[in-house]
Coordinates of C-alpha atoms in Angstrom, one line a residue:
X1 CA -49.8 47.8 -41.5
X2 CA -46.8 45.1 -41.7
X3 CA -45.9 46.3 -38.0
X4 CA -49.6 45.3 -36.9
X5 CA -49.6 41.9 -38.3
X6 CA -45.7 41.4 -37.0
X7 CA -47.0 43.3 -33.9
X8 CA -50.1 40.5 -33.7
X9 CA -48.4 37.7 -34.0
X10 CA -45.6 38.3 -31.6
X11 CA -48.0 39.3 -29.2
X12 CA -50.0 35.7 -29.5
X13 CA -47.2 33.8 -28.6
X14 CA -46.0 36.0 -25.6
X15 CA -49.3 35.8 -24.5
X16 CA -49.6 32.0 -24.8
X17 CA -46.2 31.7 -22.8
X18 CA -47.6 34.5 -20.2
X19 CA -50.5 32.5 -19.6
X20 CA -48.7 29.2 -18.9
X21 CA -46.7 30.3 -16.9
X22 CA -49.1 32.4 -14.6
X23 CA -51.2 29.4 -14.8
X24 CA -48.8 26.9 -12.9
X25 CA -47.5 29.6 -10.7
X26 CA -51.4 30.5 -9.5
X27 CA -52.3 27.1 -9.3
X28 CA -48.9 26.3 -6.9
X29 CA -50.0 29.6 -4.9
X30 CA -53.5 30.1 -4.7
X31 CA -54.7 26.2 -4.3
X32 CA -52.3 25.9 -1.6
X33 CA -52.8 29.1 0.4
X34 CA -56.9 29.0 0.1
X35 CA -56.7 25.6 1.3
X36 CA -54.3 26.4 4.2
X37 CA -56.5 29.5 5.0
X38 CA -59.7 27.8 4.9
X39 CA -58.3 25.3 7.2
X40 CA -57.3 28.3 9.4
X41 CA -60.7 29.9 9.7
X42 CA -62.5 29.9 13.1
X43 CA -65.3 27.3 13.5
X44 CA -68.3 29.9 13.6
X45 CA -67.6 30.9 10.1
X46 CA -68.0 27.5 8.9
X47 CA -72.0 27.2 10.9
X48 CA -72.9 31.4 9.4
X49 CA -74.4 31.1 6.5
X50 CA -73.3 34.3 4.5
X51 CA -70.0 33.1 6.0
X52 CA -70.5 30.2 3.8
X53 CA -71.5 31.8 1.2
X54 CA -68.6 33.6 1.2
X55 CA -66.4 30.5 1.1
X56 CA -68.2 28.2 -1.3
X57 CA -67.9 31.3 -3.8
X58 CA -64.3 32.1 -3.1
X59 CA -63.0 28.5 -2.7
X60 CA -65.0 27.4 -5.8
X61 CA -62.6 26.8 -8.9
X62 CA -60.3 29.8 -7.4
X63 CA -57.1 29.2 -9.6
X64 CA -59.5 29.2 -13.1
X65 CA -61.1 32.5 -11.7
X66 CA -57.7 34.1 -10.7
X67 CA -55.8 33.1 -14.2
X68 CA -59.0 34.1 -15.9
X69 CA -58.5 37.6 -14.6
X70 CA -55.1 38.0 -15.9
X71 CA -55.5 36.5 -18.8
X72 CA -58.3 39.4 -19.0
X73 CA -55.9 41.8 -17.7
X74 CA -53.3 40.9 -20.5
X75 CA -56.0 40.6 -23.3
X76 CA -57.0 44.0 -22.5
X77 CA -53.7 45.3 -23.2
X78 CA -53.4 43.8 -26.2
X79 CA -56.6 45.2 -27.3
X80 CA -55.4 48.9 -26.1
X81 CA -51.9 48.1 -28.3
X82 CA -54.5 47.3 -30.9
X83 CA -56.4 50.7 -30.3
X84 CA -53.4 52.9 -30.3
X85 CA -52.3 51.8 -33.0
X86 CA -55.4 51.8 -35.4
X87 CA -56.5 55.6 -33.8
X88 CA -53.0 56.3 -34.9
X89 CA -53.6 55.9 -38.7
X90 CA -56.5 57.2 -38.4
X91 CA -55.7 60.5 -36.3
X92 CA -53.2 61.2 -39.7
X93 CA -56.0 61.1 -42.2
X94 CA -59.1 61.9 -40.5
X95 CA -58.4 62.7 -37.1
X96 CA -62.3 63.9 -36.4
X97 CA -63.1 60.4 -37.2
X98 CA -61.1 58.9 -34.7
X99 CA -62.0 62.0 -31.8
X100 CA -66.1 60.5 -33.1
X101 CA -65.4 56.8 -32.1
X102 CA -63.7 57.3 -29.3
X103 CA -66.7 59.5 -27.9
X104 CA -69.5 57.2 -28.4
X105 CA -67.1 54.3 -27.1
X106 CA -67.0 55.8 -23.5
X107 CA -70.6 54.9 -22.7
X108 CA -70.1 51.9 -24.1
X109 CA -67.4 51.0 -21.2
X110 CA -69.4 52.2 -18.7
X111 CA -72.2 50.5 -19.7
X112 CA -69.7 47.3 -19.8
X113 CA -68.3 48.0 -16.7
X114 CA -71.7 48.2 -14.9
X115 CA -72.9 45.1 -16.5
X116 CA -70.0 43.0 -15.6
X117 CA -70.5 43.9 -11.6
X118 CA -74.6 43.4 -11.7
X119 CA -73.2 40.1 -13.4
X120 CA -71.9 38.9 -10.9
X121 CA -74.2 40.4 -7.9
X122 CA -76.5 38.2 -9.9
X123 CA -74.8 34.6 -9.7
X124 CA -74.1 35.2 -6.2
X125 CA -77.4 35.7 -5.8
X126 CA -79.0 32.8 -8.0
X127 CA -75.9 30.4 -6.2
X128 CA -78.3 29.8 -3.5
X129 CA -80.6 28.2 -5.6
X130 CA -77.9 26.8 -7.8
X131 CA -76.5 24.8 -4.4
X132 CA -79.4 23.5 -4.0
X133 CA -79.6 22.1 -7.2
X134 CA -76.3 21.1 -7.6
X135 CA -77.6 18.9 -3.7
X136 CA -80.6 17.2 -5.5
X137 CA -78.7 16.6 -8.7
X138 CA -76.1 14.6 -6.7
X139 CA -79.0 13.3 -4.5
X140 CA -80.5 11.9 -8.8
X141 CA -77.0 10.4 -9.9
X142 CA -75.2 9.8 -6.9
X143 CA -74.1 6.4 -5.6
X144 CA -74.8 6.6 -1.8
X145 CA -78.5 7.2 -2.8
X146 CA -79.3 4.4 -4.9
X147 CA -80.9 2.0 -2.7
X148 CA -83.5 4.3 -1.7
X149 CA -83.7 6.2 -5.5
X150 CA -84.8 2.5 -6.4
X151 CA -87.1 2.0 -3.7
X152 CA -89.2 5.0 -3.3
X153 CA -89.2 5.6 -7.2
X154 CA -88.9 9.4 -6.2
X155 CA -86.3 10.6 -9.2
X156 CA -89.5 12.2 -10.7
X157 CA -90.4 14.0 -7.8
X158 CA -87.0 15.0 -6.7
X159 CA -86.1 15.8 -10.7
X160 CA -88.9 18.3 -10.6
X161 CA -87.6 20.2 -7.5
X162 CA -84.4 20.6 -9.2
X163 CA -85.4 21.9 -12.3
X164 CA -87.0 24.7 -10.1
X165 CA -84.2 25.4 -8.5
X166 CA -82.2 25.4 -11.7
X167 CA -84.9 27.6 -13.5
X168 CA -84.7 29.9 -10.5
X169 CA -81.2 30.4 -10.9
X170 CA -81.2 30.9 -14.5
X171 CA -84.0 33.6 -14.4
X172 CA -81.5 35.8 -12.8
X173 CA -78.6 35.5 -14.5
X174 CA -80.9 35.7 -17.5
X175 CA -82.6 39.0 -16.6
X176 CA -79.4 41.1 -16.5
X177 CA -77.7 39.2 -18.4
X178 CA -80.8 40.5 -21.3
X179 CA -80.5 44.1 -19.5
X180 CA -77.1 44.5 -20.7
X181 CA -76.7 42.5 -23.7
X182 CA -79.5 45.0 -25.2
X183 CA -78.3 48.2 -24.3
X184 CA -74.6 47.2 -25.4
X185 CA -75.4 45.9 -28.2
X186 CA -77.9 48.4 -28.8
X187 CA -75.4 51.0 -28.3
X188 CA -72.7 49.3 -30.2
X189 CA -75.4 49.2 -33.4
X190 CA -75.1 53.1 -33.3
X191 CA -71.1 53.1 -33.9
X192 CA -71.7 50.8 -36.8
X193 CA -74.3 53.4 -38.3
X194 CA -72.0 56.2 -37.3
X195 CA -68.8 53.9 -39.1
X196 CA -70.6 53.4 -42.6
X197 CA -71.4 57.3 -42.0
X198 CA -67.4 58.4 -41.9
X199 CA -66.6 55.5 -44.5
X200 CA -69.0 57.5 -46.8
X201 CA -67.9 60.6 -45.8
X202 CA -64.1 59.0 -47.0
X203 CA -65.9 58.7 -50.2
X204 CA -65.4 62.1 -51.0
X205 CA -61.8 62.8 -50.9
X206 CA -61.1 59.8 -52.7
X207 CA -63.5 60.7 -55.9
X208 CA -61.4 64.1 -56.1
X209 CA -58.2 62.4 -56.0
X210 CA -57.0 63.3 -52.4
X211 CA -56.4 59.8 -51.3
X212 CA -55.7 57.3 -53.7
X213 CA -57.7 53.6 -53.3
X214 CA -55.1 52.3 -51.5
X215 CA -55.0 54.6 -48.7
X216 CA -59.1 54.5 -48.6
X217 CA -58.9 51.0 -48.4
X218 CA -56.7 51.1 -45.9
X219 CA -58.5 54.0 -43.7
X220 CA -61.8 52.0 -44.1
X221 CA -60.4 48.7 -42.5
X222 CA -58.4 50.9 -39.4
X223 CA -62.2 52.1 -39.1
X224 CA -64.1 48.8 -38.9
X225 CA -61.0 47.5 -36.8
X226 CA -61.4 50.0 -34.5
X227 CA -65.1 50.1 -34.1
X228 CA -64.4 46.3 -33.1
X229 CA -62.3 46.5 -31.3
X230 CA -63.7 49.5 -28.9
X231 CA -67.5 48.3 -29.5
X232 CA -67.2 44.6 -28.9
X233 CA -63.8 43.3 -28.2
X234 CA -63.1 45.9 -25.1
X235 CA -66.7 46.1 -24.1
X236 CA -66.3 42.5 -23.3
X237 CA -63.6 42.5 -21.8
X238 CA -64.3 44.9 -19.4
X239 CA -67.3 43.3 -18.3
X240 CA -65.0 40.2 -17.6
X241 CA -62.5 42.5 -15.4
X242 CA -65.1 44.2 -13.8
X243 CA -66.3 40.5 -12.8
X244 CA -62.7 39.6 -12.2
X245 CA -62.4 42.6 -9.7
X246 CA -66.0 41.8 -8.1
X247 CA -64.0 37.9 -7.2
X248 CA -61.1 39.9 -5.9
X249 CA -63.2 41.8 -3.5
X250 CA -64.7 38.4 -2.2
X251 CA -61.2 37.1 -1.9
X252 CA -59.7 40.1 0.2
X253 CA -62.8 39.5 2.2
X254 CA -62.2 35.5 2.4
X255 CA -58.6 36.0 3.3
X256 CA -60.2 38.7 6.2
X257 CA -62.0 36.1 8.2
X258 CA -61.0 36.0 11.4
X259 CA -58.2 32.6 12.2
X260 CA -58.6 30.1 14.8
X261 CA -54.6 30.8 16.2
X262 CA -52.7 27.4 15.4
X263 CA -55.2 26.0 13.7
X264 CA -52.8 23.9 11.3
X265 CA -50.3 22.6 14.6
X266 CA -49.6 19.3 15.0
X267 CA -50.5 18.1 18.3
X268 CA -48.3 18.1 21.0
X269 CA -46.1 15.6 21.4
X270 CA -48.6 13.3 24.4
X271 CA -45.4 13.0 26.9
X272 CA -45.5 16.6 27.1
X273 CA -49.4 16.3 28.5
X274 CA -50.8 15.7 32.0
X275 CA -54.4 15.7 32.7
X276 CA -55.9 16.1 36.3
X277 CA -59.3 18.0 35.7
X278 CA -61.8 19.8 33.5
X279 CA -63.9 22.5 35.3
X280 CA -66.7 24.4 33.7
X281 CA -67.6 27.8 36.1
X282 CA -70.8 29.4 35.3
X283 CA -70.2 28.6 31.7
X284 CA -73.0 30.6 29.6
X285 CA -72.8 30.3 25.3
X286 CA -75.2 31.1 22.5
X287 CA -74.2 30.6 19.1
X288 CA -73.6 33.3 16.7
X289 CA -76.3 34.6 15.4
X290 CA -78.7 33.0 17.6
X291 CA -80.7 34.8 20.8
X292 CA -80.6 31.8 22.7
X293 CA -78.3 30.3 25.1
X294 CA -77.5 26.7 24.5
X295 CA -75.8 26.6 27.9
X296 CA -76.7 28.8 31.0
X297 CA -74.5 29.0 34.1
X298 CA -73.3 25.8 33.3
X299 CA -71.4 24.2 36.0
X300 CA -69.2 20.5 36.1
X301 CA -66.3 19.1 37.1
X302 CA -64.5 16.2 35.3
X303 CA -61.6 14.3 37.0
X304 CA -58.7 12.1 35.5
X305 CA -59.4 8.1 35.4
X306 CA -63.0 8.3 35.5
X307 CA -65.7 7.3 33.0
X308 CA -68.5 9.7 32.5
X309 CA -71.9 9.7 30.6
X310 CA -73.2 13.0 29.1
X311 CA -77.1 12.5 28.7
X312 CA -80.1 14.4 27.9
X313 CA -82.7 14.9 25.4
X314 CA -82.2 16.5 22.1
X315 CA -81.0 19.7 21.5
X316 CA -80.1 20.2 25.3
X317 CA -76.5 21.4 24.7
X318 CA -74.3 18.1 25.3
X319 CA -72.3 18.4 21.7
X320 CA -71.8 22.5 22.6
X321 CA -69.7 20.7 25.5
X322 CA -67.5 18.8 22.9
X323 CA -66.8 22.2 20.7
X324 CA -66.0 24.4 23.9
X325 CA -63.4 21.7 25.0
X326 CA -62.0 21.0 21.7
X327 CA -61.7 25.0 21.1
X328 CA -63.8 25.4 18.1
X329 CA -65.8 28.3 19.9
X330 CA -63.9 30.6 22.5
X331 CA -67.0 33.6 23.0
X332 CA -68.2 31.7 25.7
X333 CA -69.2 33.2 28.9
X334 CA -67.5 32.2 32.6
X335 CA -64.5 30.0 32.3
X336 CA -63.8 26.5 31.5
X337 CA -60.4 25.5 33.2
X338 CA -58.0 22.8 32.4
X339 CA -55.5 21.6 35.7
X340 CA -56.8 24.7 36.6
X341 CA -55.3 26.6 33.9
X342 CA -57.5 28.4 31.8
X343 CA -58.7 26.7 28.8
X344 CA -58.3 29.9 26.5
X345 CA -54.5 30.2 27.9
X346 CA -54.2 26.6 26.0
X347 CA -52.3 26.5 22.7
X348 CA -54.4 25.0 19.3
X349 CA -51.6 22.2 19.8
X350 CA -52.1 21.2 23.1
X351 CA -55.9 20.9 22.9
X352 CA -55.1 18.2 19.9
X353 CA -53.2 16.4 22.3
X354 CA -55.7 15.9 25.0
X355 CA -58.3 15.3 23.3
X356 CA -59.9 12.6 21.1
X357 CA -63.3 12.5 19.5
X358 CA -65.5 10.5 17.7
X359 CA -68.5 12.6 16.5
X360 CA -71.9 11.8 15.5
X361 CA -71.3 12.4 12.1
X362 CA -67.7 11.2 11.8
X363 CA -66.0 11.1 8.6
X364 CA -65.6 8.5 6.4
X365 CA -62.1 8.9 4.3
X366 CA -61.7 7.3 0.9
X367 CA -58.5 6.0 1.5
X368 CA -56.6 3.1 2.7
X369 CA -58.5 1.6 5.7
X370 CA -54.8 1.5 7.5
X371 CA -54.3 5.3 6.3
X372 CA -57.6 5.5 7.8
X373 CA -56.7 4.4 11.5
X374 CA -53.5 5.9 11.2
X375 CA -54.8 9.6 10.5
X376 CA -55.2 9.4 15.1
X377 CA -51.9 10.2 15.4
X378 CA -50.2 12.5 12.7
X379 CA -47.1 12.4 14.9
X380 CA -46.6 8.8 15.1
X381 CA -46.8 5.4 12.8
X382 CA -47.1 2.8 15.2
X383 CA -47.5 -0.6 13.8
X384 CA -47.6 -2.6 17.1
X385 CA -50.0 0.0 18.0
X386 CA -52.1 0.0 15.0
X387 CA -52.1 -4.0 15.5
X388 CA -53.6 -3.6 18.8
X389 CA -56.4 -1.1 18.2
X390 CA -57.2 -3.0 15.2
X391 CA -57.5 -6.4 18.1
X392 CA -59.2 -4.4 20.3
X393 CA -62.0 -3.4 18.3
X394 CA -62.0 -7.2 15.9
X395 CA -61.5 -5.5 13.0
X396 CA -59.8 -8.4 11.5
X397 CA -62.9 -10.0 10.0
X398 CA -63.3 -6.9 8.0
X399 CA -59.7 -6.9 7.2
X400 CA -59.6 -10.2 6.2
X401 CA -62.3 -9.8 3.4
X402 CA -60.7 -7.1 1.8
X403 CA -58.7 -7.2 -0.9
X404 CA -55.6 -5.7 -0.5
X405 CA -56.1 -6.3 3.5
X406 CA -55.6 -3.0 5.2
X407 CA -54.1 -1.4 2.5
X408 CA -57.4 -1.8 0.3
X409 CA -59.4 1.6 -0.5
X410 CA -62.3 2.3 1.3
X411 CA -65.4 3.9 -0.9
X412 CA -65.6 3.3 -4.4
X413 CA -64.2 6.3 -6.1
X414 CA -60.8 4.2 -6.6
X415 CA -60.6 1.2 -9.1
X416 CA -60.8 -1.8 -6.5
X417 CA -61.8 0.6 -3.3
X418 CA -64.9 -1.2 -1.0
X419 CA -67.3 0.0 0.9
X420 CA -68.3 -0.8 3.9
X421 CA -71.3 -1.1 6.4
X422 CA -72.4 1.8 8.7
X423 CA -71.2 -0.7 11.6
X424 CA -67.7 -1.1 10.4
X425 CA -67.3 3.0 9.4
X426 CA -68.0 3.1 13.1
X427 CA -65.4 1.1 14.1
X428 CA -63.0 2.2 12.0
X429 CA -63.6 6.0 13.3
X430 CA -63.7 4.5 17.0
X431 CA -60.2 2.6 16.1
X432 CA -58.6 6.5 14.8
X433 CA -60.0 7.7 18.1
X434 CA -58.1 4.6 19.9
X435 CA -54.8 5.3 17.9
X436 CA -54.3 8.9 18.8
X437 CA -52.5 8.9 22.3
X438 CA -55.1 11.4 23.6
X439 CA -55.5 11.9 27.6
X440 CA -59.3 12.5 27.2
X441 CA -61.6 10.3 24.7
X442 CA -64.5 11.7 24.0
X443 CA -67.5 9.5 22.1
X444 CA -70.7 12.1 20.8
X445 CA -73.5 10.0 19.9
X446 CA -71.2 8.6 16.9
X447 CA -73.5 5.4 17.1
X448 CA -77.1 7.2 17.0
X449 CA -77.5 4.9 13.7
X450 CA -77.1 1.9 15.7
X451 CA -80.1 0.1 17.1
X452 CA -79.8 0.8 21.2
X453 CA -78.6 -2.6 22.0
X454 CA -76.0 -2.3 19.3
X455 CA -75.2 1.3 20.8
X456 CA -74.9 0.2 24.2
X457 CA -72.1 -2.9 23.3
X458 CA -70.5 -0.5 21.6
X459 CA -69.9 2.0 24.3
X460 CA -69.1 -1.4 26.9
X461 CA -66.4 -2.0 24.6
X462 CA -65.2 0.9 24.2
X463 CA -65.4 1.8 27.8
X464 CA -62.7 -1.4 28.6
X465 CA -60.7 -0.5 25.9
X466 CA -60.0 2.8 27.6
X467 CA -59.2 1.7 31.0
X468 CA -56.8 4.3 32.7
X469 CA -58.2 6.9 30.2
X470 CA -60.3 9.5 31.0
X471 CA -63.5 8.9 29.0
X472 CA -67.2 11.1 28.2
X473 CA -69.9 9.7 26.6
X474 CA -72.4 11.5 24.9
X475 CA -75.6 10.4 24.5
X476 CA -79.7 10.6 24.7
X477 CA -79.8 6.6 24.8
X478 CA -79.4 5.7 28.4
X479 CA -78.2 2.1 27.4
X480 CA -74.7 2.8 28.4
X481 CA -74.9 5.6 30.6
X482 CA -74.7 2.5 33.7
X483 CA -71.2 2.0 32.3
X484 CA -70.5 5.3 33.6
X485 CA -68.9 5.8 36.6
X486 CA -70.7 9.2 37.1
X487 CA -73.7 10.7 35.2
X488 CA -74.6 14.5 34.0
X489 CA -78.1 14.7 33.0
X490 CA -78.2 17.7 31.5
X491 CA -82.1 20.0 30.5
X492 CA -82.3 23.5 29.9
X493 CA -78.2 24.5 29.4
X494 CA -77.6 23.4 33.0
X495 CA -76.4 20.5 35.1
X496 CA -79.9 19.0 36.3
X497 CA -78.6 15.9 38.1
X498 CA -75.4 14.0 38.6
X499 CA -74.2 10.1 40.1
X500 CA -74.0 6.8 39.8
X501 CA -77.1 4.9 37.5
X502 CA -77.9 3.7 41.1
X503 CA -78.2 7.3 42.4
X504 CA -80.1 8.7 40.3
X505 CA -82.5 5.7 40.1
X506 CA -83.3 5.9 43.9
X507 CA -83.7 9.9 43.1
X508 CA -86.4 9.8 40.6
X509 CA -86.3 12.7 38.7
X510 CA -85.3 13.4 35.0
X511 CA -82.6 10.3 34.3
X512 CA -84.7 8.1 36.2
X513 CA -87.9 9.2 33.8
X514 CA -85.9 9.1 31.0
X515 CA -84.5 5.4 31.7
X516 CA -87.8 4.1 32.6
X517 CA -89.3 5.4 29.0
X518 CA -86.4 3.8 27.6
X519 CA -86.3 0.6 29.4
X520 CA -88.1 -1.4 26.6
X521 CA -85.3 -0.8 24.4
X522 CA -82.7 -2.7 26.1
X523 CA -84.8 -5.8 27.7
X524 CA -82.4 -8.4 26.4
X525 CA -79.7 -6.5 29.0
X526 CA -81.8 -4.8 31.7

């Protein structure tokens, strides 16, 4: 008995230490190497939705999950030390009693074992639901909402969706959750009945003398021990490894997804970079998982030094254009060449070199508003450089009332960061897309916020600023589209017309439509 309690108290301290240090050595390893690897996975993973799934449940608090299942994984052996060594003084004394427990134990695991994977089947299930309210929660409490909670007075409304969501979610946890409790519990009531049996039974030998109080008193609590530690303790704990083991699955199948090759290169060093032409040759993609193609036989030539306007309605494949050329999606049909090199035959690297884009939704970093800008060019920190862009695109108003100048935090998740308008996040992202030495800018619809007269000064602006670049603008707002030195009106996946504004006016077909329906919009210019 001394060598248990010695035994138990040893063990709590190399456990302790076990678990610290497995803690910082899976937080230095598995935070780092899921980051990297999510940062590594092709584009169409992130746009599939069980792809998603996948991720949010694997990248979601991994290092807790991971140290949790070897903490698991350690407390189980403690508890089979503990086992041993209890079935051991019992197998001297009344070895039938130990053979009895043991027995009506194994269902008990099983039971656990099945419970701990429907577990966790089930909270991968109810984490649709469970995303959704986590959305409208943040949507109640969050600050970018506010204005609008305020004004439409719609936290009831909203409040009630998420406490569907929630109770949807909870129901299934709750349902096997309750399936298993019951029958392990149920079956764990049965060893206690079958424990007070043998403790009576003990009663016997020690009323004729055969075992003296001591050693009954002793036998009794190696019988209750045991029957907690193999009815609750290790029932437990195997339902945690067998959720433990259900994660590691979903992580071998994370750490499957197919990589975009270079994914995490730097860009090419610029000097290294020529650009003479973009050809797209019969070009046909649909997006996974999806019967439709987005672009059909899709045909264009883009030379160096020229200014070109990407237009069309809605939906009619001009953004696909900015994902095949930036090499987020290679399963296209026909080929898209680069100098006449094919554009699959291009490294990760080199594609970050050519390349520069400002995207409709563009992304708004909480951090210095110079860290900001200077995120364009990884490669480089240019302060002349960073002086000019921030000139070019009179950013020094908004510099000026900041703070801490350009070193100020943007957002307000840092003591003293500031926000800014929707006008000057533009500019900012415009100015990161100026800074990186790109051979190619490309602007997608990153002012579709703006009102069109705004939009259209934007894109003149931008348009001088990158004289001698190659430049594409993207856009169903024809405002700027005259700036253009050619024009791609593009319906149904395909080319439909290309020129000048001129040309296409005295043509009459879709741009000119299109222009004429917008015409109202830009009176103060046209």
């Amino acid at each position: 008995m001394m060598l248990i309690i010695l035994y138990n108290y040893l063990n709590w301290s190399f456990v302790s230490y076990i678990n610290l240090k497995l803690e910082m050595k899976m937080t230095e390893i598995f935070r780092t190497g899921i980051v990297e690897k999510r940062s590594r996975l092709e584009y169409r993973h992130i746009e599939d939705n069980d792809s998603w799934d996948l991720i949010t449940r694997t990248c979601t608090d991994p290092v807790g999950k991971i140290n949790g299942g070897f903490e698991n994984v350690l407390g189980a052996i403690n508890i089979v030390v503990r086992v041993f060594s209890l079935l051991a003084i019992l197998i001297t004394q009344v070895w039938w009693a130990a053979l009895v427990i043991i027995g009506i134990s194994v269902p008990l695991f099983l039971l656990a074992v099945k419970g701990g994977k429907a577990t966790y089947q089930a909270n991968k299930e109810a984490e649709k639901h469970t995303r959704r309210a986590t959305y409208l929660h943040n949507v109640l409490t969050g600050r970018d909402n506010i204005e609008e909670r305020a004004l439409f007075g719609y936290t009831e409304n909203l409040n009630g969706k998420w406490f569907d969501k929630y109770e949807e979610a909870r129901k299934i946890n709750l349902k096997v959750t309750l399936k298993y409790f019951i029958r392990i519990k149920g079956s764990s009531l049965i060893t206690v009945v079958i424990s007070i049996f043998i403790i009576g039974v003990l009663l016997f030998p020690l009323s004729d003398g055969a075992i003296t109080p001591g050693m009954f008193m002793g036998l009794v609590t190696a019988t209750l021990g045991l029957i907690q530690m193999m009815s609750w303790n290790l029932s437990w704990i195997t339902s945690e490894l067998a959720k433990s083991r259900e994660y590691l699955k979903d992580l071998t199948a994370f750490m499957e997804l197919s990589e975009q090759e270079g994914a995490l290169d730097l860009p090419e060093e610029t000097e290294k970079m020529s650009f003479e032409s973009i050809e797209f040759c019969n070009v046909s993609f649909r997006y996974p998982g999806t019967d439709r193609d987005i672009l059909k036989n899709f045909n264009l030539k883009i030379e160096k030094d020229l200014h070109y306007a990407i237009v069309g309605i809605n939906g009619a494949g001009k953004t696909t254009i900015t994902k095949l050329l930036t090499g987020m999606y290679d399963n296209f049909e026909g080929e898209i060449k680069i100098n006449n090199k094919s554009i699959r035959e291009y490294k990760q690297a080199e594609l970050k070199a050519i390349f520069s884009v400002v995207y409709q939704d563009f992304a708004k970093y909480y951090i210095s508003l110079k860290d900001n800008i200077l995120l364009g060019d990884v490669n480089h920190t240019d302060e002349d450089k960073l002086s000019d862009v921030v000139s070019l695109l009179e950013l020094e108003e908004t510099i000026a009332k900041l703070p801490q100048g350009m070193d100020t935090y943007l957002g307000k998740i840092k003591e003293g960061g500031m926000d800014l308008s929707g006008g000057e996040w533009q500019r900012v992202a415009i100015a990161r897309a100026l800074y990186h030495p790109a051979k190619i800018r490309i602007l997608d619809e990153p002012t579709a916020a703006l009102d069109p007269v705004a939009e259209s000064n934007i894109y003149e602006m931008f348009g001088k600023i990158s004289q001698g670049k190659s430049t594409i603008f993207i856009t169903h707002r024809l405002g700027a589209a005259k700036l253009a030195d050619k024009i791609i009106v593009i319906h149904d996946g395909a080319v439909a017309e290309q020129g000048s504004h001129e040309k296409l006016m005295t043509l009459g077909g879709i741009y000119a439509e299109m222009f004429e329906s917008q015409r109202s919009w830009y009176q103060c210019e046209v």
